[in-house]
PDB file of C-alpha atoms in Angstrom:
ATOM      1  CA  UNK A 260       1.509  -4.787   4.309  1.00 95.00           C
ATOM      2  CA  UNK A 261       3.654  -2.832   1.920  1.00 95.00           C
ATOM      3  CA  UNK A 262       7.428  -3.064   1.590  1.00 92.00           C
ATOM      4  CA  UNK A 263      10.604  -0.978   1.614  1.00 90.00           C
ATOM      5  CA  UNK A 264      10.271  -1.534  -2.151  1.00 89.00           C
ATOM      6  CA  UNK A 265       7.666   1.229  -2.008  1.00 93.00           C
ATOM      7  CA  UNK A 266      10.378   3.830  -1.624  1.00 91.00           C
ATOM      8  CA  UNK A 267      12.210   3.233  -4.860  1.00 87.00           C
ATOM      9  CA  UNK A 268      11.528   2.111  -8.504  1.00 88.00           C
ATOM     10  CA  UNK A 269      12.283  -1.579  -8.965  1.00 88.00           C
ATOM     11  CA  UNK A 270      13.687  -2.663 -12.329  1.00 89.00           C
ATOM     12  CA  UNK A 271      12.926  -6.398 -12.954  1.00 87.00           C
ATOM     13  CA  UNK A 272      10.002  -6.142 -10.561  1.00 86.00           C
ATOM     14  CA  UNK A 273       8.384  -2.892 -11.637  1.00 93.00           C
ATOM     15  CA  UNK A 274       4.774  -3.892 -10.986  1.00 95.00           C
ATOM     16  CA  UNK A 275       5.603  -5.235  -7.456  1.00 91.00           C
ATOM     17  CA  UNK A 276       7.449  -2.088  -6.486  1.00 91.00           C
ATOM     18  CA  UNK A 277       4.739   0.155  -7.930  1.00 96.00           C
ATOM     19  CA  UNK A 278       2.019  -1.816  -6.157  1.00 97.00           C
ATOM     20  CA  UNK A 279       3.828  -1.432  -2.824  1.00 96.00           C
ATOM     21  CA  UNK A 280       4.159   2.324  -3.400  1.00 96.00           C
ATOM     22  CA  UNK A 281       0.427   2.439  -4.036  1.00 98.00           C
ATOM     23  CA  UNK A 282      -0.331   0.547  -0.830  1.00 98.00           C
ATOM     24  CA  UNK A 283       1.903   2.886   1.198  1.00 97.00           C
ATOM     25  CA  UNK A 284       0.296   5.988  -0.288  1.00 98.00           C
ATOM     26  CA  UNK A 285      -3.192   4.629   0.225  1.00 98.00           C
ATOM     27  CA  UNK A 286      -2.500   3.578   3.809  1.00 98.00           C
ATOM     28  CA  UNK A 287      -1.060   6.983   4.642  1.00 98.00           C
ATOM     29  CA  UNK A 288      -4.092   8.766   3.211  1.00 98.00           C
ATOM     30  CA  UNK A 289      -6.395   6.448   5.161  1.00 98.00           C
ATOM     31  CA  UNK A 290      -4.450   7.220   8.341  1.00 97.00           C
ATOM     32  CA  UNK A 291      -5.539  10.884   7.989  1.00 97.00           C
ATOM     33  CA  UNK A 292      -9.092  10.120   6.841  1.00 98.00           C
ATOM     34  CA  UNK A 293      -9.903   8.027   9.916  1.00 97.00           C
ATOM     35  CA  UNK A 294      -8.416  10.378  12.506  1.00 96.00           C
ATOM     36  CA  UNK A 295     -10.842  10.892  15.357  1.00 96.00           C
ATOM     37  CA  UNK A 296     -12.909   7.767  14.570  1.00 97.00           C
ATOM     38  CA  UNK A 297     -11.141   5.337  16.935  1.00 95.00           C
ATOM     39  CA  UNK A 298      -9.691   3.486  13.925  1.00 96.00           C
ATOM     40  CA  UNK A 299      -5.942   3.549  13.305  1.00 95.00           C
ATOM     41  CA  UNK A 300      -3.897   2.719  10.238  1.00 97.00           C
ATOM     42  CA  UNK A 301      -0.239   1.608  10.157  1.00 98.00           C
ATOM     43  CA  UNK A 302       1.587   0.471   7.042  1.00 98.00           C
ATOM     44  CA  UNK A 303       4.140  -2.330   7.608  1.00 97.00           C
ATOM     45  CA  UNK A 304       7.142  -1.860   5.258  1.00 95.00           C
ATOM     46  CA  UNK A 305       9.442  -4.867   5.624  1.00 93.00           C
ATOM     47  CA  UNK A 306      12.676  -5.516   3.836  1.00 84.00           C
ATOM     48  CA  UNK A 307      13.512  -8.937   2.400  1.00 79.00           C
ATOM     49  CA  UNK A 308      12.100 -11.742   4.563  1.00 78.00           C
ATOM     50  CA  UNK A 309      12.906 -15.442   4.693  1.00 73.00           C
ATOM     51  CA  UNK A 310       9.596 -16.763   3.254  1.00 82.00           C
ATOM     52  CA  UNK A 311       8.703 -18.695   0.154  1.00 77.00           C
ATOM     53  CA  UNK A 312       8.491 -15.472  -1.886  1.00 74.00           C
ATOM     54  CA  UNK A 313      12.137 -15.463  -2.950  1.00 70.00           C
ATOM     55  CA  UNK A 314      12.111 -19.044  -4.127  1.00 73.00           C
ATOM     56  CA  UNK A 315       8.789 -18.658  -5.962  1.00 76.00           C
ATOM     57  CA  UNK A 316      10.070 -15.537  -7.705  1.00 75.00           C
ATOM     58  CA  UNK A 317      13.484 -16.921  -8.612  1.00 75.00           C
ATOM     59  CA  UNK A 318      15.127 -14.465  -6.223  1.00 73.00           C
ATOM     60  CA  UNK A 319      16.626 -16.784  -3.620  1.00 73.00           C
ATOM     61  CA  UNK A 320      20.106 -16.501  -5.165  1.00 74.00           C
ATOM     62  CA  UNK A 321      20.176 -12.688  -5.304  1.00 71.00           C
ATOM     63  CA  UNK A 322      21.903 -10.039  -3.129  1.00 73.00           C
ATOM     64  CA  UNK A 323      18.475  -8.716  -2.293  1.00 70.00           C
ATOM     65  CA  UNK A 324      17.580 -11.834  -0.304  1.00 71.00           C
ATOM     66  CA  UNK A 325      21.075 -12.686   0.966  1.00 72.00           C
ATOM     67  CA  UNK A 326      20.237 -10.999   4.315  1.00 74.00           C
ATOM     68  CA  UNK A 327      16.572 -11.953   4.564  1.00 76.00           C
ATOM     69  CA  UNK A 328      15.187 -11.641   8.109  1.00 76.00           C
ATOM     70  CA  UNK A 329      12.693 -13.633  10.067  1.00 84.00           C
ATOM     71  CA  UNK A 330       9.022 -12.939   9.405  1.00 90.00           C
ATOM     72  CA  UNK A 331       8.436 -13.282  13.170  1.00 92.00           C
ATOM     73  CA  UNK A 332      10.822 -10.386  13.797  1.00 91.00           C
ATOM     74  CA  UNK A 333       9.024  -8.219  11.233  1.00 92.00           C
ATOM     75  CA  UNK A 334       5.579  -9.089  12.621  1.00 94.00           C
ATOM     76  CA  UNK A 335       6.681  -8.183  16.181  1.00 96.00           C
ATOM     77  CA  UNK A 336       8.162  -4.846  15.045  1.00 95.00           C
ATOM     78  CA  UNK A 337       5.037  -4.119  12.954  1.00 96.00           C
ATOM     79  CA  UNK A 338       2.747  -4.876  15.887  1.00 97.00           C
ATOM     80  CA  UNK A 339       4.795  -2.745  18.254  1.00 97.00           C
ATOM     81  CA  UNK A 340       4.861   0.093  15.725  1.00 97.00           C
ATOM     82  CA  UNK A 341       1.135  -0.075  15.276  1.00 97.00           C
ATOM     83  CA  UNK A 342       0.608   0.071  19.076  1.00 96.00           C
ATOM     84  CA  UNK A 343       3.015   3.085  19.175  1.00 97.00           C
ATOM     85  CA  UNK A 344       0.848   4.857  16.588  1.00 95.00           C
ATOM     86  CA  UNK A 345       3.394   4.884  13.788  1.00 97.00           C
ATOM     87  CA  UNK A 346       2.094   5.592  10.314  1.00 97.00           C
ATOM     88  CA  UNK A 347       4.849   3.621   8.540  1.00 96.00           C
ATOM     89  CA  UNK A 348       6.739   0.821  10.296  1.00 96.00           C
ATOM     90  CA  UNK A 349       9.948  -0.005   8.425  1.00 94.00           C
ATOM     91  CA  UNK A 350      11.203  -3.346   9.618  1.00 92.00           C
ATOM     92  CA  UNK A 351      13.529  -6.206   8.813  1.00 86.00           C
ATOM     93  CA  UNK A 352      16.553  -4.289   7.517  1.00 84.00           C
ATOM     94  CA  UNK A 353      20.102  -5.086   8.255  1.00 79.00           C
ATOM     95  CA  UNK A 354      22.324  -2.248   9.494  1.00 80.00           C
ATOM     96  CA  UNK A 355      23.669  -1.086   6.135  1.00 78.00           C
ATOM     97  CA  UNK A 356      20.168  -1.023   4.561  1.00 79.00           C
ATOM     98  CA  UNK A 357      18.637   1.422   7.048  1.00 84.00           C
ATOM     99  CA  UNK A 358      20.434   4.586   5.863  1.00 85.00           C
ATOM    100  CA  UNK A 359      20.028   3.480   2.194  1.00 81.00           C
ATOM    101  CA  UNK A 360      16.240   3.406   2.558  1.00 82.00           C
ATOM    102  CA  UNK A 361      16.179   6.726   4.431  1.00 83.00           C
ATOM    103  CA  UNK A 362      18.397   8.480   1.868  1.00 85.00           C
ATOM    104  CA  UNK A 363      16.924   6.849  -1.306  1.00 84.00           C
ATOM    105  CA  UNK A 364      14.770   9.833  -2.232  1.00 83.00           C
ATOM    106  CA  UNK A 365      17.906  12.002  -2.342  1.00 88.00           C
ATOM    107  CA  UNK A 366      20.121   9.625  -4.234  1.00 87.00           C
ATOM    108  CA  UNK A 367      20.790  10.101  -7.964  1.00 91.00           C
ATOM    109  CA  UNK A 368      18.035   8.187  -9.719  1.00 89.00           C
ATOM    110  CA  UNK A 369      20.165   6.384 -12.282  1.00 93.00           C
ATOM    111  CA  UNK A 370      22.625   5.174  -9.578  1.00 89.00           C
ATOM    112  CA  UNK A 371      19.734   3.905  -7.483  1.00 86.00           C
ATOM    113  CA  UNK A 372      18.135   2.089 -10.386  1.00 89.00           C
ATOM    114  CA  UNK A 373      21.445   0.431 -11.277  1.00 89.00           C
ATOM    115  CA  UNK A 374      21.932  -0.624  -7.582  1.00 83.00           C
ATOM    116  CA  UNK A 375      18.417  -2.123  -7.327  1.00 83.00           C
ATOM    117  CA  UNK A 376      18.861  -3.911 -10.623  1.00 87.00           C
ATOM    118  CA  UNK A 377      22.142  -5.395  -9.450  1.00 85.00           C
ATOM    119  CA  UNK A 378      20.496  -6.554  -6.179  1.00 78.00           C
ATOM    120  CA  UNK A 379      17.924  -8.568  -8.119  1.00 78.00           C
ATOM    121  CA  UNK A 380      20.060 -10.424 -10.644  1.00 80.00           C
ATOM    122  CA  UNK A 381      20.023 -14.197 -10.096  1.00 66.00           C
ATOM    123  CA  UNK A 382      23.401 -15.525  -9.100  1.00 67.00           C
ATOM    124  CA  UNK A 383      24.461 -12.167  -7.639  1.00 60.00           C
ATOM    125  CA  UNK A 384      24.515 -13.433  -4.068  1.00 59.00           C
ATOM    126  CA  UNK A 385      27.710 -15.427  -4.732  1.00 58.00           C
TER     127      UNK A 385
END
């Protein structure tokens, strides 16, 4: 399990975001390495989910977790994506987040970093 955090740098959670980027890269490489063996690899990349993670990390009052989705929804989409043979299964995003994640590699880096920073500031969900 990776995260949509893998697609962008994450100020205030730099190690988390970098770790998720590593997991995605590693999973994608494994996908190719095991081709033809009967083993498959899919990388689940959920957005913010309604779990204990936000509360434990002091993020429950942030814009990032204001639209957190159900883990059951993400698990179902991940399972379905795996059965469909997808390499990366992006799940659990609300409508406005989907194009943002798709376009993030093309967005100006400083603007993206400022946006992500703003999403993670405690009290920003108000």
